[in-house]
XYZ file of C-alpha atoms in Angstrom:
638
model
C 186.169 72.538 120.878
C 184.020 69.930 119.396
C 180.817 69.656 121.101
C 179.824 65.899 122.003
C 176.682 64.475 121.232
C 175.155 67.675 119.234
C 173.938 67.713 115.591
C 171.459 70.416 114.189
C 167.761 69.433 112.734
C 166.336 71.329 110.224
C 162.481 70.577 109.087
C 161.996 69.757 105.371
C 158.635 68.658 104.724
C 158.092 64.843 105.692
C 161.642 64.612 107.192
C 164.109 66.077 109.134
C 167.552 67.007 107.487
C 170.239 66.447 109.413
C 173.295 68.918 109.112
C 176.819 69.573 110.248
C 179.132 72.453 110.975
C 182.693 71.872 109.359
C 185.797 72.847 111.136
C 185.242 76.229 108.738
C 182.136 76.640 110.105
C 179.932 75.640 106.999
C 176.987 73.052 106.828
C 176.820 70.477 105.189
C 173.722 67.441 104.454
C 174.779 64.448 105.654
C 171.253 62.518 105.096
C 167.445 62.984 105.289
C 165.732 61.092 108.307
C 162.011 60.740 107.948
C 159.950 62.880 110.394
C 159.118 60.743 113.180
C 156.736 62.592 113.992
C 154.727 61.688 110.805
C 154.640 57.905 111.051
C 151.183 57.048 112.491
C 151.147 55.237 115.701
C 148.954 52.778 116.971
C 147.517 51.769 113.512
C 148.719 48.078 112.969
C 148.422 45.223 115.655
C 151.791 44.229 117.098
C 152.902 41.226 115.816
C 153.757 38.170 117.709
C 157.170 36.096 116.573
C 155.700 32.139 115.652
C 158.192 29.514 116.320
C 161.193 28.346 114.212
C 160.089 25.067 112.337
C 162.272 21.871 113.381
C 163.942 19.401 111.290
C 163.641 16.653 113.857
C 161.459 14.296 113.386
C 159.064 12.795 115.981
C 161.086 11.231 119.084
C 164.554 12.198 117.971
C 166.031 12.960 121.259
C 167.541 16.398 119.693
C 166.071 19.271 117.777
C 168.083 20.242 114.448
C 167.276 23.335 112.740
C 169.065 24.757 109.530
C 168.667 28.624 109.547
C 170.012 31.056 106.895
C 170.322 34.550 106.931
C 168.733 36.139 104.078
C 167.890 40.107 102.142
C 164.397 40.458 102.606
C 161.397 43.392 102.040
C 159.285 43.984 105.017
C 156.723 46.604 106.240
C 157.746 47.950 109.275
C 156.553 51.338 108.376
C 152.541 52.088 108.706
C 150.579 51.227 106.003
C 150.807 54.007 102.835
C 154.659 53.994 103.711
C 157.221 52.642 101.665
C 158.667 48.865 102.712
C 161.792 48.373 104.519
C 165.172 46.137 103.208
C 166.589 44.132 105.920
C 168.484 40.872 106.961
C 166.011 38.318 108.489
C 166.612 34.690 109.648
C 164.852 31.999 108.710
C 164.084 28.224 108.214
C 165.767 27.128 105.124
C 162.942 24.501 104.427
C 160.355 27.343 104.578
C 160.387 30.309 102.704
C 157.852 32.074 104.164
C 159.969 32.242 107.756
C 162.370 34.811 106.525
C 161.768 37.712 109.305
C 162.884 40.243 111.369
C 162.816 39.667 114.083
C 163.277 36.031 113.310
C 161.058 33.337 114.499
C 161.523 32.269 118.321
C 163.476 29.184 118.927
C 161.876 27.216 121.557
C 163.741 24.795 123.618
C 163.274 21.935 126.352
C 165.674 21.997 129.240
C 168.463 18.957 128.632
C 167.150 18.735 125.160
C 169.743 19.452 122.751
C 169.198 22.050 119.834
C 171.357 22.165 116.422
C 171.360 24.720 114.361
C 173.171 25.221 111.647
C 173.726 29.023 110.624
C 174.025 29.657 106.784
C 175.219 32.699 105.310
C 172.919 33.512 102.461
C 173.694 37.055 101.927
C 173.769 36.474 97.952
C 171.575 38.032 95.274
C 169.291 36.151 92.689
C 172.208 35.265 90.689
C 174.497 33.943 93.552
C 177.094 37.535 93.577
C 177.372 38.556 97.394
C 175.488 41.202 99.112
C 176.866 44.204 99.882
C 176.034 45.823 103.461
C 172.993 48.175 103.949
C 174.865 50.226 105.919
C 178.025 52.160 106.250
C 180.624 49.936 107.250
C 183.481 51.528 108.844
C 187.311 49.835 107.725
C 189.242 51.445 110.085
C 187.754 49.894 113.276
C 189.460 46.581 114.936
C 186.993 44.532 112.314
C 186.854 41.116 110.750
C 188.504 42.425 107.550
C 188.255 40.183 104.808
C 189.470 42.868 102.325
C 193.079 41.590 103.189
C 193.106 37.636 103.379
C 194.216 35.263 105.987
C 197.072 37.334 107.017
C 195.172 40.249 107.710
C 191.799 39.414 109.085
C 190.192 40.362 112.225
C 192.484 43.358 112.435
C 192.866 47.122 112.322
C 193.980 48.257 108.875
C 196.532 50.756 107.974
C 195.205 53.355 105.680
C 197.608 56.426 104.336
C 194.038 58.341 103.555
C 191.066 58.066 104.546
C 188.943 55.137 102.907
C 185.271 54.493 101.844
C 182.939 52.455 103.896
C 183.443 48.496 103.466
C 181.504 47.554 100.180
C 182.354 43.746 100.452
C 180.694 40.495 101.159
C 179.525 40.586 104.466
C 180.981 37.878 107.451
C 178.331 36.821 110.097
C 178.198 34.514 113.192
C 175.247 33.736 115.681
C 175.675 33.707 119.464
C 173.157 32.479 121.546
C 172.916 35.288 124.252
C 172.712 33.662 128.009
C 173.895 30.409 126.390
C 176.274 27.928 128.325
C 177.772 26.160 125.649
C 180.817 25.200 124.558
C 183.164 27.902 123.191
C 182.769 26.358 119.335
C 179.125 27.014 119.576
C 179.618 30.014 121.405
C 179.329 32.309 117.950
C 183.418 33.791 118.849
C 184.063 36.974 117.396
C 186.259 35.889 115.282
C 184.486 32.535 113.812
C 182.706 34.519 111.237
C 182.213 33.387 107.350
C 181.387 34.918 104.682
C 178.323 33.636 102.192
C 179.370 30.994 99.059
C 179.091 33.806 96.890
C 180.346 33.189 92.875
C 182.246 36.737 93.059
C 183.929 36.686 96.176
C 187.102 39.012 95.934
C 190.224 37.138 94.790
C 192.297 36.869 97.698
C 190.042 37.543 100.746
C 189.306 35.502 103.504
C 186.817 33.729 103.362
C 186.758 33.013 107.532
C 187.456 34.566 110.451
C 191.002 33.492 112.000
C 189.072 30.963 114.415
C 186.525 29.546 111.980
C 189.005 26.579 111.120
C 190.006 25.648 114.848
C 186.179 25.860 115.696
C 185.222 23.363 113.250
C 188.222 21.009 114.284
C 187.076 20.963 117.582
C 183.090 20.410 117.019
C 183.769 17.732 114.062
C 185.553 16.054 117.147
C 183.203 16.389 119.554
C 180.031 16.142 117.434
C 180.937 14.675 114.336
C 179.874 16.750 111.921
C 181.865 18.798 109.544
C 180.812 22.537 108.986
C 180.397 23.483 105.402
C 181.477 26.547 103.624
C 179.399 30.120 104.116
C 177.801 28.022 107.398
C 178.545 27.074 111.236
C 176.457 24.382 113.039
C 176.141 24.797 116.789
C 175.562 22.932 119.316
C 173.302 24.109 122.808
C 172.752 21.798 125.410
C 170.159 23.651 127.385
C 171.228 22.340 130.679
C 170.592 25.368 132.159
C 167.859 27.512 133.752
C 164.771 28.522 132.179
C 164.838 31.671 130.655
C 164.373 34.131 127.999
C 167.202 33.962 126.005
C 167.711 35.774 122.616
C 170.471 35.174 119.004
C 171.899 37.382 117.651
C 174.836 38.326 115.074
C 178.418 38.842 116.854
C 180.675 39.464 114.126
C 183.633 41.086 114.942
C 183.788 44.897 114.506
C 180.312 45.306 113.000
C 177.875 43.776 115.210
C 176.021 47.156 115.095
C 175.239 47.537 111.667
C 174.320 43.742 110.959
C 171.853 43.582 114.044
C 170.514 46.922 113.131
C 169.855 45.196 110.128
C 167.720 43.110 111.629
C 169.149 39.973 113.021
C 168.138 39.115 115.817
C 165.325 36.636 117.665
C 164.251 35.363 120.864
C 164.643 31.684 122.032
C 163.096 30.539 125.035
C 164.060 27.800 127.585
C 161.946 25.712 129.357
C 160.968 22.939 131.631
C 163.457 21.403 134.184
C 163.663 22.391 137.793
C 163.793 26.053 137.358
C 160.736 25.973 135.707
C 156.651 26.047 136.794
C 154.135 23.487 135.376
C 151.856 24.561 132.450
C 148.863 26.531 133.799
C 150.545 28.182 136.559
C 151.587 31.110 134.512
C 149.350 33.037 131.968
C 149.411 31.225 128.393
C 149.555 30.188 125.758
C 152.093 31.200 124.218
C 153.041 30.691 120.161
C 153.544 27.002 119.400
C 154.871 25.019 116.682
C 152.567 24.856 113.435
C 149.953 26.792 114.877
C 148.770 29.624 112.658
C 150.789 32.638 114.682
C 147.309 34.206 115.272
C 146.875 33.655 118.799
C 145.073 34.244 121.200
C 148.389 34.541 122.796
C 148.454 35.291 126.520
C 152.265 34.964 126.885
C 154.034 37.164 124.278
C 157.500 38.017 123.552
C 158.591 41.545 123.102
C 161.570 42.962 121.885
C 161.368 46.656 121.860
C 164.116 48.797 119.188
C 164.520 51.715 118.365
C 164.835 52.836 114.227
C 165.643 55.435 112.117
C 164.167 55.741 108.275
C 165.121 57.688 105.147
C 162.619 59.229 103.351
C 162.307 56.539 101.059
C 161.991 53.818 104.021
C 165.299 52.582 104.127
C 167.131 51.873 107.233
C 168.933 55.002 108.056
C 172.295 54.877 109.974
C 174.781 57.257 110.033
C 177.938 57.248 107.204
C 180.058 59.826 108.948
C 181.345 60.687 112.404
C 180.223 64.278 111.604
C 176.840 63.035 112.869
C 177.721 62.442 116.537
C 180.030 65.771 117.303
C 180.145 67.526 114.084
C 183.444 66.989 113.367
C 184.030 67.100 109.671
C 187.354 65.962 109.379
C 190.664 65.677 108.587
C 190.561 61.857 109.379
C 193.429 59.847 108.140
C 196.393 60.582 107.534
C 195.913 64.173 109.765
C 193.647 62.841 113.039
C 192.638 59.668 115.274
C 189.142 59.688 114.637
C 187.383 57.141 112.942
C 185.691 58.761 109.415
C 182.153 56.893 110.124
C 182.297 54.928 113.225
C 179.599 56.669 115.725
C 179.991 56.151 119.566
C 176.658 56.232 119.989
C 173.000 56.118 117.737
C 170.056 56.678 118.696
C 167.294 55.975 116.085
C 163.989 58.528 116.350
C 161.292 55.861 115.945
C 160.773 52.826 118.283
C 159.839 49.706 116.228
C 158.419 46.490 118.442
C 158.337 42.909 117.242
C 159.414 44.556 113.946
C 156.862 47.063 113.714
C 156.683 50.936 114.302
C 154.113 52.149 117.474
C 151.667 49.042 117.669
C 148.981 48.133 119.306
C 148.090 44.938 121.063
C 144.254 43.991 122.180
C 144.485 42.579 125.615
C 141.697 41.015 127.740
C 140.540 41.983 131.105
C 142.931 39.335 132.627
C 147.131 38.126 133.060
C 149.406 38.652 130.363
C 153.069 37.322 130.638
C 155.365 39.758 128.350
C 158.669 38.451 128.057
C 160.692 41.675 127.225
C 163.840 42.217 125.397
C 165.720 45.740 124.996
C 167.434 45.298 121.430
C 168.310 48.643 121.195
C 171.989 49.246 120.120
C 172.410 51.601 122.607
C 168.792 53.042 124.066
C 168.285 52.185 127.611
C 164.272 52.071 128.516
C 162.302 52.717 131.503
C 158.875 51.460 130.444
C 155.525 52.206 132.504
C 152.071 51.979 131.340
C 150.026 54.796 131.816
C 146.759 56.388 130.499
C 148.216 59.338 128.643
C 151.417 58.612 126.859
C 151.794 62.858 126.552
C 151.217 63.583 129.968
C 154.558 65.570 131.789
C 157.412 63.014 132.535
C 157.820 61.496 135.150
C 154.136 59.960 135.037
C 152.248 57.717 137.202
C 152.217 54.204 136.519
C 148.579 53.203 135.919
C 148.958 49.449 136.372
C 151.744 48.026 138.187
C 153.794 45.151 136.427
C 155.004 42.295 138.560
C 158.989 41.321 137.716
C 159.105 37.109 138.131
C 162.344 36.774 135.784
C 165.437 38.457 134.142
C 168.131 37.323 132.130
C 168.515 33.598 133.858
C 165.102 32.825 134.513
C 163.051 33.676 137.457
C 163.433 35.698 140.390
C 163.700 34.442 144.118
C 159.901 35.813 144.442
C 157.728 38.382 142.666
C 158.504 41.871 142.455
C 155.385 44.896 142.058
C 156.980 47.801 140.633
C 155.736 50.530 138.757
C 158.370 50.536 135.656
C 160.795 48.129 133.637
C 164.571 49.550 133.421
C 166.204 47.666 130.398
C 169.541 48.209 129.087
C 170.429 46.822 125.472
C 170.177 42.978 125.632
C 168.847 42.700 129.607
C 165.583 41.018 129.757
C 162.433 41.175 131.938
C 159.759 38.181 132.476
C 156.755 39.892 134.166
C 153.034 39.736 134.268
C 150.736 42.184 133.944
C 147.038 42.160 135.201
C 144.294 43.751 132.884
C 141.627 42.313 135.147
C 138.526 44.689 136.079
C 139.719 47.266 132.921
C 136.510 47.946 130.973
C 136.254 46.974 127.257
C 137.558 50.417 124.918
C 140.019 51.321 127.680
C 143.256 51.989 126.107
C 146.952 52.511 128.348
C 150.290 53.198 126.810
C 153.612 51.485 127.345
C 155.922 54.551 127.407
C 159.643 55.586 128.006
C 161.170 57.893 130.504
C 164.754 57.103 129.682
C 166.731 59.811 127.696
C 167.445 60.070 124.185
C 170.876 60.475 124.830
C 173.771 57.868 126.998
C 172.237 56.779 129.598
C 173.803 57.977 133.180
C 171.431 56.783 135.762
C 171.019 60.225 137.504
C 167.584 60.848 137.086
C 169.091 64.266 135.778
C 168.895 64.150 131.860
C 166.000 64.858 130.127
C 163.448 61.794 129.327
C 162.842 60.560 125.797
C 160.390 62.737 123.472
C 157.084 62.111 124.737
C 155.795 62.498 120.704
C 157.989 59.987 119.333
C 160.922 57.693 121.180
C 159.103 58.580 124.729
C 156.156 56.140 123.551
C 156.353 52.586 122.557
C 153.135 50.858 122.008
C 149.636 50.393 122.869
C 147.115 48.446 125.044
C 143.177 48.496 124.322
C 141.131 46.161 126.584
C 138.228 44.130 124.517
C 135.783 41.541 126.100
C 137.115 38.549 127.998
C 136.980 35.409 125.657
C 137.598 32.718 128.803
C 138.251 32.602 131.898
C 141.923 33.097 133.377
C 143.272 29.866 135.463
C 146.655 31.375 136.232
C 148.279 32.064 139.677
C 147.582 36.093 140.630
C 151.521 37.591 141.135
C 151.253 38.139 144.641
C 150.397 34.318 145.190
C 153.191 32.669 143.122
C 156.158 30.730 144.482
C 158.748 30.498 142.180
C 161.450 27.907 141.543
C 164.136 28.023 144.068
C 167.263 29.445 143.118
C 170.520 28.292 145.196
C 173.149 31.067 145.832
C 176.799 30.982 144.179
C 179.487 29.992 146.677
C 182.229 31.091 148.169
C 184.484 33.108 145.814
C 188.222 32.088 145.505
C 189.113 35.494 143.913
C 188.261 39.289 143.533
C 189.608 40.471 139.962
C 189.419 44.249 139.344
C 188.270 45.747 135.460
C 187.886 49.225 134.439
C 186.021 51.132 131.596
C 187.582 53.281 129.931
C 187.250 56.101 127.019
C 190.057 56.935 124.890
C 189.810 60.525 123.783
C 192.059 62.201 120.557
C 195.647 62.578 121.003
C 195.428 64.856 117.772
C 192.245 66.845 117.655
C 191.474 68.759 121.106
C 188.453 68.085 122.678
C 187.269 65.566 120.353
C 186.448 62.054 121.359
C 185.733 59.506 121.996
C 188.219 57.835 119.438
C 187.435 54.317 121.461
C 186.106 52.986 124.352
C 187.807 50.053 126.296
C 188.142 47.729 128.939
C 191.125 47.633 131.285
C 192.451 45.844 134.490
C 193.695 47.559 137.675
C 196.012 45.332 138.996
C 199.418 47.627 139.152
C 197.709 50.544 137.758
C 194.731 51.734 135.503
C 195.658 50.526 132.156
C 193.137 50.239 129.177
C 193.638 47.125 127.043
C 192.716 46.679 123.323
C 191.186 43.539 121.717
C 193.982 42.523 120.372
C 196.036 42.453 123.855
C 196.935 39.194 125.425
C 194.002 37.650 127.837
C 194.034 38.920 131.403
C 190.906 37.134 132.381
C 191.510 33.667 132.987
C 189.725 32.163 135.560
C 190.763 28.526 136.607
C 188.391 25.873 135.237
C 185.305 25.670 137.992
C 186.840 28.640 139.945
C 184.233 31.009 141.200
C 184.773 34.446 141.288
C 184.251 38.439 141.974
C 184.322 40.424 139.081
C 184.220 44.307 140.622
C 183.708 46.552 137.270
C 185.152 50.354 138.064
C 183.223 52.827 135.648
C 185.718 55.463 134.985
C 182.907 56.937 132.087
C 180.223 59.420 132.045
C 177.760 56.988 130.833
C 176.401 53.658 132.317
C 177.092 50.494 130.237
C 175.513 47.156 130.147
C 178.341 44.401 130.991
C 177.826 41.087 129.416
C 179.844 38.038 130.023
C 178.925 35.411 128.154
C 179.070 31.597 129.197
C 178.208 32.667 132.611
C 175.077 33.480 134.654
C 176.201 35.684 137.798
C 174.628 37.115 141.041
C 175.055 41.023 141.134
C 176.339 41.384 144.418
C 176.294 45.119 144.993
C 176.840 48.857 143.698
C 179.876 51.355 145.374
C 181.033 54.422 144.964
C 184.405 55.077 144.612
C 184.528 56.440 148.301
C 183.345 52.939 149.138
C 179.301 53.505 149.724
C 177.576 50.339 148.771
C 174.041 49.414 147.938
C 172.406 46.445 147.383
C 171.062 45.170 143.891
C 167.843 46.264 142.353
C 164.878 44.058 143.380
C 164.776 42.676 139.656
C 168.314 41.795 139.793
C 168.231 39.492 142.753
C 167.671 36.296 140.365
C 170.403 35.482 138.146
C 172.078 37.997 135.277
C 174.233 37.401 132.170
C 174.165 41.608 131.363
C 174.236 44.240 134.760
C 174.598 48.266 134.177
C 177.616 49.478 135.517
C 177.134 52.874 136.499
C 179.555 55.838 135.688
C 181.905 56.786 138.680
C 180.917 53.463 140.320
C 181.738 49.915 140.941
C 179.722 47.300 140.325
C 180.251 43.969 141.556
C 179.186 40.696 139.918
C 179.890 36.880 141.340
C 180.218 33.849 138.773
C 181.481 30.420 138.574
C 183.234 29.723 135.514
C 182.001 25.873 134.957
C 183.646 25.068 130.916
C 186.554 25.554 130.073
C 187.485 27.439 126.662
C 187.782 31.002 124.888
C 185.336 33.244 125.215
C 184.132 37.053 125.673
C 182.795 39.547 127.938
C 181.986 42.965 126.940
C 180.220 45.948 126.645
C 176.211 45.428 125.440
C 176.422 48.980 123.665
C 176.920 47.862 120.081
C 178.687 50.884 118.738
C 181.109 50.059 122.142
C 181.380 46.938 121.213
C 182.570 47.066 117.999
C 185.579 49.379 118.687
C 187.286 47.990 121.424
C 185.410 47.896 124.565
C 185.359 43.685 124.103
C 188.190 41.532 125.634
C 188.561 37.471 125.367
C 188.716 35.640 128.437
C 189.830 32.089 129.041
C 188.615 29.470 131.502
C 190.850 27.035 132.128
C 194.574 26.548 131.469
């Protein structure tokens, strides 16, 4: 029997050598990871992402950007450790803006933003750069190698292939955006860089790129150039914390892990508060990036590093469950894809275990869980090594979630975030003496998240710590409104539904190797019985334009899954056991959401209005799952 989610660790100096046992019982090394316990903590300040510079002239009614992806070297680890090669977004007119995470796009409600996203993953001579991480070519993925007739498919192999080392497909998605399908970053609308040495016969764009390019040209009068795509974001939605990241078919996990993510903050309109009510200022266009800031976006990600400082990501299925083969053609297990991956170090705004100096006043933090698969359960405590669970030393006031402000502030001791979820919170450090040290810790597990409270928490010495707060003297008066006195913008509830739709979350185990799995993680339907659906199957979720529907998400797997529905904001109605017992949404889930945790062996019910026609997707935001069949297209309207 292959044991799921197990691997062996053997200490080797400053690294941890990961090994697996083959089917014959022998041990083979699969890669050396820097020992996270040896990475110095709290020696570098938290970077605050600056604002992305716009190309728009004063008085223009639209904000225009040209943002590219390039390969860069950055100091993620503490000084004295090697730098790390990553991919970053940046404004093409200013090479100094290329960063991971990317600079923040600041947007205003009802003021459009247009971004030309450019794939510049080429070297100095214009040749394409291969992926930094191991690409499994046996999945259903972009697959440019097989040309226009074979792109966006699951290739057929007669023997186990090596990792793909060709040019990298990219397409950027604005997570939380309410945009036309041509600007949503559809997974099959990817494009390769304009490299001088693209392999002959390769597809240079995804199967839907030309269709969306033509639609965009008809609507906005702009034609996309090779190696890029321009997207229009109307921003006709609630003020909210959004983010942008790559969404290419079958390699989102790798492109995002390589560094492709950044914040998109939408402000203004009737669903926002006037300036000065909440803690500020936040970074603004043209400032020096040094603050002081009292509103700070914070993206938390887990990463592993090799001993040379490079990003580590598994290059073999054996990392997950020690299955060393055989693969193709004697089994149905993908040779490289790992169903789950959890990094050994915590990275915040692009640095491992940073510290933030705070004043004894209120701060607004916009948290984003940017991990591939790790759920975060965050608390502020006085002792980061204390026995778990640790009582919170300070409360956090939740004022917003994915889709903007909550109906009212919620005082809690924790922030629970699955990948892609956001939390807009106020933390009040008022009254704390200068020199006081507090710590943001993580009590969620170092494994898949079942949500039952029985799984051991993250290692207190490493992934159980996130960042440190150090109180310094107050530099000025805090004029923001105390959170318990806030009146948040009104929230209109979604109207009466016209249909209830039942969907399923499923796992597929090996049909060849007893006890091994999963070979894929899938979405499915329940009409007429439980049926798994692949990415390539015909659309089964097809709401009418303007329809309001309830989706009942039945989770038949042992793990919780964050489910993201593109294009819409929804309400979480309740969660029900399979026997019918219901519990209401959590207090921090009572606003608008675009991602929801679907717990195992439960039915999670959401309600949304589908008010924009087009072709979109819904999927699990555990990126390893999304990349291997746990994503489905859905269509609004005829």
